[in-house]
Amino acid sequence: MSFPYGKPFLLNFNGPNKANVLSNVQCKNCWDPAACHSDLEITDAKCLTVHYKENEYGRRSVFAKHSIFSESDSSDISYFEVFIKTMKQDIAFIGLAEKQQQISFDERIHCGTGIYQYTSGGYLWICGTARKGSAKYSFGVGDTVGCGVTLSAAQIFFTKNGHLLDASQLLFPPSPPPASSSSSSSVSDLLLIPFVSLFSFDDKIEANFGPNFEFDLSVLC
């Protein structure tokens, strides 16, 4: 497989988890109507397509219903993709937000901590800092972009049109367990919520939460 957007990073999978990497990728997630800016609308019954309905401009966000990992997951990897249907001003954002950052649907949330995102301009933002940037990373109408996490390596990765971006430096610190929690599972403590932000009237995207993606997850095994 070729990697036109840079050298891919290597992921470290524990032996017992390797078989679960693909089998536990689920398609149960969707966009949450209760966590959607009023200028956006979720237009399909499966809650996968989002449309910027108002004749306005400015960043408007929608969050998924569930964390990218759940307590029942035994997989080491979780991932989702977004297909860009329309984008008038070449401005869009895809990524993950820590649960406590799910507080506003229109602020420039990439300026805060706990935000990990890929922008249409070709930049990868980690907790308010642009870590990578390249014109070859930029995306627009007709592109499919993705975002995923590997627990064992504590790494976030991004893809464009089925290829890994060079994201070898995109490490993130897993959120510490709540003090009142007796659970030893780091999966349930991450609470990273998929999100998309659109910018212009009539922008439209369609999400894919699995299990079949344009990016072949088996190349990570």
mmCIF file of C-alpha atoms in Angstrom:
data_model
loop_
_atom_site.group_PDB
_atom_site.id
_atom_site.type_symbol
_atom_site.label_atom_id
_atom_site.label_comp_id
_atom_site.label_asym_id
_atom_site.label_seq_id
_atom_site.Cartn_x
_atom_site.Cartn_y
_atom_site.Cartn_z
ATOM 1 C CA MET A 1 0.000 0.000 0.000
ATOM 2 C CA SER A 2 1.322 3.479 -0.855
ATOM 3 C CA PHE A 3 1.391 6.418 1.557
ATOM 4 C CA PRO A 4 1.320 9.617 -0.558
ATOM 5 C CA TYR A 5 0.800 11.916 2.418
ATOM 6 C CA GLY A 6 3.952 11.009 4.329
ATOM 7 C CA LYS A 7 5.594 8.159 6.183
ATOM 8 C CA PRO A 8 3.053 6.350 8.366
ATOM 9 C CA PHE A 9 3.733 5.736 12.020
ATOM 10 C CA LEU A 10 3.896 2.204 13.399
ATOM 11 C CA LEU A 11 1.359 1.088 15.978
ATOM 12 C CA ASN A 12 2.124 -1.357 18.765
ATOM 13 C CA PHE A 13 -0.616 -3.934 19.279
ATOM 14 C CA ASN A 14 -0.633 -6.342 22.167
ATOM 15 C CA GLY A 15 -0.853 -9.922 20.995
ATOM 16 C CA PRO A 16 -4.263 -10.782 22.532
ATOM 17 C CA ASN A 17 -5.786 -7.571 21.195
ATOM 18 C CA LYS A 18 -4.591 -7.873 17.627
ATOM 19 C CA ALA A 19 -7.408 -10.192 16.585
ATOM 20 C CA ASN A 20 -9.922 -7.736 17.988
ATOM 21 C CA VAL A 21 -8.688 -4.690 16.091
ATOM 22 C CA LEU A 22 -11.082 -5.225 13.199
ATOM 23 C CA SER A 23 -13.771 -7.425 14.710
ATOM 24 C CA ASN A 24 -14.783 -4.834 17.305
ATOM 25 C CA VAL A 25 -15.079 -1.832 15.005
ATOM 26 C CA GLN A 26 -18.779 -1.086 15.328
ATOM 27 C CA CYS A 27 -21.282 0.983 13.382
ATOM 28 C CA LYS A 28 -23.492 1.846 16.377
ATOM 29 C CA ASN A 29 -22.461 5.479 16.630
ATOM 30 C CA CYS A 30 -24.156 8.431 14.920
ATOM 31 C CA TRP A 31 -24.493 12.197 15.234
ATOM 32 C CA ASP A 32 -26.414 13.396 18.271
ATOM 33 C CA PRO A 33 -29.370 15.744 17.555
ATOM 34 C CA ALA A 34 -29.062 16.975 21.146
ATOM 35 C CA ALA A 35 -25.422 17.978 20.554
ATOM 36 C CA CYS A 36 -25.874 19.780 17.251
ATOM 37 C CA HIS A 37 -25.739 23.534 16.574
ATOM 38 C CA SER A 38 -29.123 24.983 15.626
ATOM 39 C CA ASP A 39 -27.745 26.167 12.254
ATOM 40 C CA LEU A 40 -27.013 22.546 11.344
ATOM 41 C CA GLU A 41 -29.479 19.768 10.637
ATOM 42 C CA ILE A 42 -29.118 16.010 10.645
ATOM 43 C CA THR A 43 -30.955 15.014 7.501
ATOM 44 C CA ASP A 44 -31.148 11.219 7.406
ATOM 45 C CA ALA A 45 -32.805 8.579 9.565
ATOM 46 C CA LYS A 46 -29.463 7.005 10.493
ATOM 47 C CA CYS A 47 -28.164 10.387 11.742
ATOM 48 C CA LEU A 48 -25.034 10.289 9.590
ATOM 49 C CA THR A 49 -25.538 13.263 7.219
ATOM 50 C CA VAL A 50 -25.173 16.843 8.471
ATOM 51 C CA HIS A 51 -26.198 19.944 6.481
ATOM 52 C CA TYR A 52 -25.474 23.617 7.233
ATOM 53 C CA LYS A 53 -29.051 24.789 6.739
ATOM 54 C CA GLU A 54 -28.960 28.477 7.667
ATOM 55 C CA ASN A 55 -27.735 31.262 5.374
ATOM 56 C CA GLU A 56 -24.942 32.109 7.768
ATOM 57 C CA TYR A 57 -21.166 31.780 8.055
ATOM 58 C CA GLY A 58 -19.159 30.694 11.053
ATOM 59 C CA ARG A 59 -18.014 27.525 12.707
ATOM 60 C CA ARG A 60 -20.877 25.249 13.707
ATOM 61 C CA SER A 61 -20.294 21.853 15.316
ATOM 62 C CA VAL A 62 -22.036 18.541 15.864
ATOM 63 C CA PHE A 63 -20.896 15.760 18.188
ATOM 64 C CA ALA A 64 -21.464 12.021 18.059
ATOM 65 C CA LYS A 65 -23.756 10.309 20.547
ATOM 66 C CA HIS A 66 -21.069 8.060 21.961
ATOM 67 C CA SER A 67 -17.399 8.099 22.803
ATOM 68 C CA ILE A 68 -15.115 6.622 20.160
ATOM 69 C CA PHE A 69 -14.569 3.770 22.655
ATOM 70 C CA SER A 70 -17.132 2.127 24.903
ATOM 71 C CA GLU A 71 -16.788 0.028 28.028
ATOM 72 C CA SER A 72 -17.719 -3.095 26.062
ATOM 73 C CA ASP A 73 -14.913 -2.619 23.518
ATOM 74 C CA SER A 74 -11.971 -4.994 23.604
ATOM 75 C CA SER A 75 -10.354 -3.488 20.534
ATOM 76 C CA ASP A 76 -7.140 -1.507 20.541
ATOM 77 C CA ILE A 77 -8.282 0.797 17.757
ATOM 78 C CA SER A 78 -11.353 2.885 16.966
ATOM 79 C CA TYR A 79 -11.932 5.004 13.867
ATOM 80 C CA PHE A 80 -14.483 6.968 11.846
ATOM 81 C CA GLU A 81 -14.576 8.701 8.462
ATOM 82 C CA VAL A 82 -16.322 11.726 6.964
ATOM 83 C CA PHE A 83 -17.118 12.237 3.267
ATOM 84 C CA ILE A 84 -17.230 15.880 2.133
ATOM 85 C CA LYS A 85 -20.325 16.377 -0.037
ATOM 86 C CA THR A 86 -20.328 20.177 -0.346
ATOM 87 C CA MET A 87 -18.014 22.835 1.114
ATOM 88 C CA LYS A 88 -18.332 26.392 -0.162
ATOM 89 C CA GLN A 89 -15.412 28.130 1.523
ATOM 90 C CA ASP A 90 -13.007 25.213 1.911
ATOM 91 C CA ILE A 91 -13.296 25.328 5.694
ATOM 92 C CA ALA A 92 -14.178 22.249 7.722
ATOM 93 C CA PHE A 93 -12.877 20.360 10.744
ATOM 94 C CA ILE A 94 -12.947 16.715 11.831
ATOM 95 C CA GLY A 95 -11.633 15.259 15.051
ATOM 96 C CA LEU A 96 -12.131 14.184 18.629
ATOM 97 C CA ALA A 97 -12.996 16.219 21.708
ATOM 98 C CA GLU A 98 -12.623 15.173 25.307
ATOM 99 C CA LYS A 99 -16.039 14.960 26.930
ATOM 100 C CA GLN A 100 -15.596 18.073 29.048
ATOM 101 C CA GLN A 101 -14.943 20.135 25.901
ATOM 102 C CA GLN A 102 -18.397 19.363 24.511
ATOM 103 C CA ILE A 103 -19.707 22.663 25.831
ATOM 104 C CA SER A 104 -20.209 24.875 22.798
ATOM 105 C CA PHE A 105 -21.197 24.229 19.226
ATOM 106 C CA ASP A 106 -19.877 27.472 17.709
ATOM 107 C CA GLU A 107 -16.705 28.530 19.532
ATOM 108 C CA ARG A 108 -13.256 27.961 18.050
ATOM 109 C CA ILE A 109 -12.902 24.801 20.057
ATOM 110 C CA HIS A 110 -9.527 23.959 18.533
ATOM 111 C CA CYS A 111 -8.004 26.629 20.766
ATOM 112 C CA GLY A 112 -8.722 24.551 23.868
ATOM 113 C CA THR A 113 -7.097 21.584 25.502
ATOM 114 C CA GLY A 114 -8.567 18.165 24.884
ATOM 115 C CA ILE A 115 -9.246 18.866 21.179
ATOM 116 C CA TYR A 116 -7.573 16.766 18.488
ATOM 117 C CA GLN A 117 -8.506 17.734 14.948
ATOM 118 C CA TYR A 118 -7.701 17.795 11.248
ATOM 119 C CA THR A 119 -8.590 20.962 9.329
ATOM 120 C CA SER A 120 -9.423 21.308 5.650
ATOM 121 C CA GLY A 121 -6.517 23.732 5.303
ATOM 122 C CA GLY A 122 -4.132 20.851 5.927
ATOM 123 C CA TYR A 123 -3.268 21.352 9.600
ATOM 124 C CA LEU A 124 -3.410 18.886 12.472
ATOM 125 C CA TRP A 125 -4.235 20.606 15.761
ATOM 126 C CA ILE A 126 -3.519 19.021 19.125
ATOM 127 C CA CYS A 127 -4.810 20.866 22.198
ATOM 128 C CA GLY A 128 -4.636 24.253 20.502
ATOM 129 C CA THR A 129 -1.254 23.794 18.809
ATOM 130 C CA ALA A 130 -0.730 23.189 15.097
ATOM 131 C CA ARG A 131 1.538 20.151 15.080
ATOM 132 C CA LYS A 132 1.617 19.373 11.363
ATOM 133 C CA GLY A 133 0.727 21.324 8.256
ATOM 134 C CA SER A 134 0.987 20.695 4.537
ATOM 135 C CA ALA A 135 -0.896 21.596 1.374
ATOM 136 C CA LYS A 136 -1.010 17.903 0.515
ATOM 137 C CA TYR A 137 -3.033 17.331 3.700
ATOM 138 C CA SER A 138 -5.774 19.783 2.625
ATOM 139 C CA PHE A 139 -9.170 18.338 1.760
ATOM 140 C CA GLY A 140 -12.358 19.429 0.034
ATOM 141 C CA VAL A 141 -15.429 18.265 -1.860
ATOM 142 C CA GLY A 142 -15.215 14.607 -2.825
ATOM 143 C CA ASP A 143 -12.557 13.733 -0.250
ATOM 144 C CA THR A 144 -12.941 11.217 2.554
ATOM 145 C CA VAL A 145 -11.055 12.028 5.746
ATOM 146 C CA GLY A 146 -10.770 9.930 8.876
ATOM 147 C CA CYS A 147 -9.687 10.051 12.493
ATOM 148 C CA GLY A 148 -8.782 7.172 14.781
ATOM 149 C CA VAL A 149 -7.131 6.230 18.060
ATOM 150 C CA THR A 150 -4.908 3.374 19.184
ATOM 151 C CA LEU A 151 -4.978 2.756 22.912
ATOM 152 C CA SER A 152 -1.775 0.746 23.278
ATOM 153 C CA ALA A 153 0.321 3.438 21.599
ATOM 154 C CA ALA A 154 -1.738 6.359 22.966
ATOM 155 C CA GLN A 155 -1.768 7.814 19.474
ATOM 156 C CA ILE A 156 -4.294 9.587 17.317
ATOM 157 C CA PHE A 157 -4.040 9.173 13.564
ATOM 158 C CA PHE A 158 -5.696 10.841 10.587
ATOM 159 C CA THR A 159 -6.321 9.672 7.033
ATOM 160 C CA LYS A 160 -7.183 11.178 3.673
ATOM 161 C CA ASN A 161 -8.771 9.176 0.850
ATOM 162 C CA GLY A 162 -7.708 5.853 2.314
ATOM 163 C CA HIS A 163 -4.116 6.804 3.160
ATOM 164 C CA LEU A 164 -2.449 7.555 6.482
ATOM 165 C CA LEU A 165 -1.103 11.029 7.037
ATOM 166 C CA ASP A 166 2.318 11.359 8.612
ATOM 167 C CA ALA A 167 1.113 11.648 12.195
ATOM 168 C CA SER A 168 3.996 10.047 14.049
ATOM 169 C CA GLN A 169 4.194 12.875 16.594
ATOM 170 C CA LEU A 170 0.497 13.021 17.441
ATOM 171 C CA LEU A 171 0.601 11.520 20.905
ATOM 172 C CA PHE A 172 -2.070 12.286 23.435
ATOM 173 C CA PRO A 173 -2.203 11.733 27.198
ATOM 174 C CA PRO A 174 -5.144 9.484 28.111
ATOM 175 C CA SER A 175 -7.481 11.240 30.507
ATOM 176 C CA PRO A 176 -6.914 10.164 34.124
ATOM 177 C CA PRO A 177 -9.663 8.101 35.763
ATOM 178 C CA PRO A 178 -12.153 10.009 37.904
ATOM 179 C CA ALA A 179 -11.181 9.896 41.568
ATOM 180 C CA SER A 180 -14.459 8.200 42.464
ATOM 181 C CA SER A 181 -14.067 5.481 39.852
ATOM 182 C CA SER A 182 -12.978 2.000 40.885
ATOM 183 C CA SER A 183 -12.679 0.775 37.307
ATOM 184 C CA SER A 184 -9.234 -0.138 36.005
ATOM 185 C CA SER A 185 -10.296 0.128 32.355
ATOM 186 C CA SER A 186 -8.636 3.025 30.547
ATOM 187 C CA VAL A 187 -11.090 2.636 27.652
ATOM 188 C CA SER A 188 -14.045 3.986 29.598
ATOM 189 C CA ASP A 189 -11.956 6.876 30.940
ATOM 190 C CA LEU A 190 -10.958 8.318 27.559
ATOM 191 C CA LEU A 191 -14.390 9.686 26.574
ATOM 192 C CA LEU A 192 -13.182 11.078 23.257
ATOM 193 C CA ILE A 193 -16.210 12.228 21.256
ATOM 194 C CA PRO A 194 -16.096 12.405 17.424
ATOM 195 C CA PHE A 195 -17.104 15.792 16.040
ATOM 196 C CA VAL A 196 -17.331 17.730 12.784
ATOM 197 C CA SER A 197 -17.422 21.501 12.343
ATOM 198 C CA LEU A 198 -18.789 23.161 9.193
ATOM 199 C CA PHE A 199 -18.369 26.821 8.266
ATOM 200 C CA SER A 200 -20.637 27.878 5.385
ATOM 201 C CA PHE A 201 -24.264 27.742 4.300
ATOM 202 C CA ASP A 202 -25.128 24.544 2.397
ATOM 203 C CA ASP A 203 -21.996 22.666 3.500
ATOM 204 C CA LYS A 204 -22.770 18.973 3.852
ATOM 205 C CA ILE A 205 -20.925 15.885 5.104
ATOM 206 C CA GLU A 206 -21.737 12.219 5.626
ATOM 207 C CA ALA A 207 -20.139 10.192 8.411
ATOM 208 C CA ASN A 208 -19.154 6.540 8.418
ATOM 209 C CA PHE A 209 -18.722 4.956 11.837
ATOM 210 C CA GLY A 210 -17.980 1.505 10.414
ATOM 211 C CA PRO A 211 -17.412 -1.276 10.053
ATOM 212 C CA ASN A 212 -16.408 -0.806 6.375
ATOM 213 C CA PHE A 213 -14.129 2.135 5.571
ATOM 214 C CA GLU A 214 -12.219 3.582 2.651
ATOM 215 C CA PHE A 215 -9.087 3.263 4.801
ATOM 216 C CA ASP A 216 -8.045 -0.363 5.249
ATOM 217 C CA LEU A 217 -7.552 -0.816 8.993
ATOM 218 C CA SER A 218 -5.839 -4.158 8.438
ATOM 219 C CA VAL A 219 -2.654 -2.353 7.353
ATOM 220 C CA LEU A 220 -2.223 -1.354 10.998
ATOM 221 C CA CYS A 221 -2.172 -4.941 12.233
#
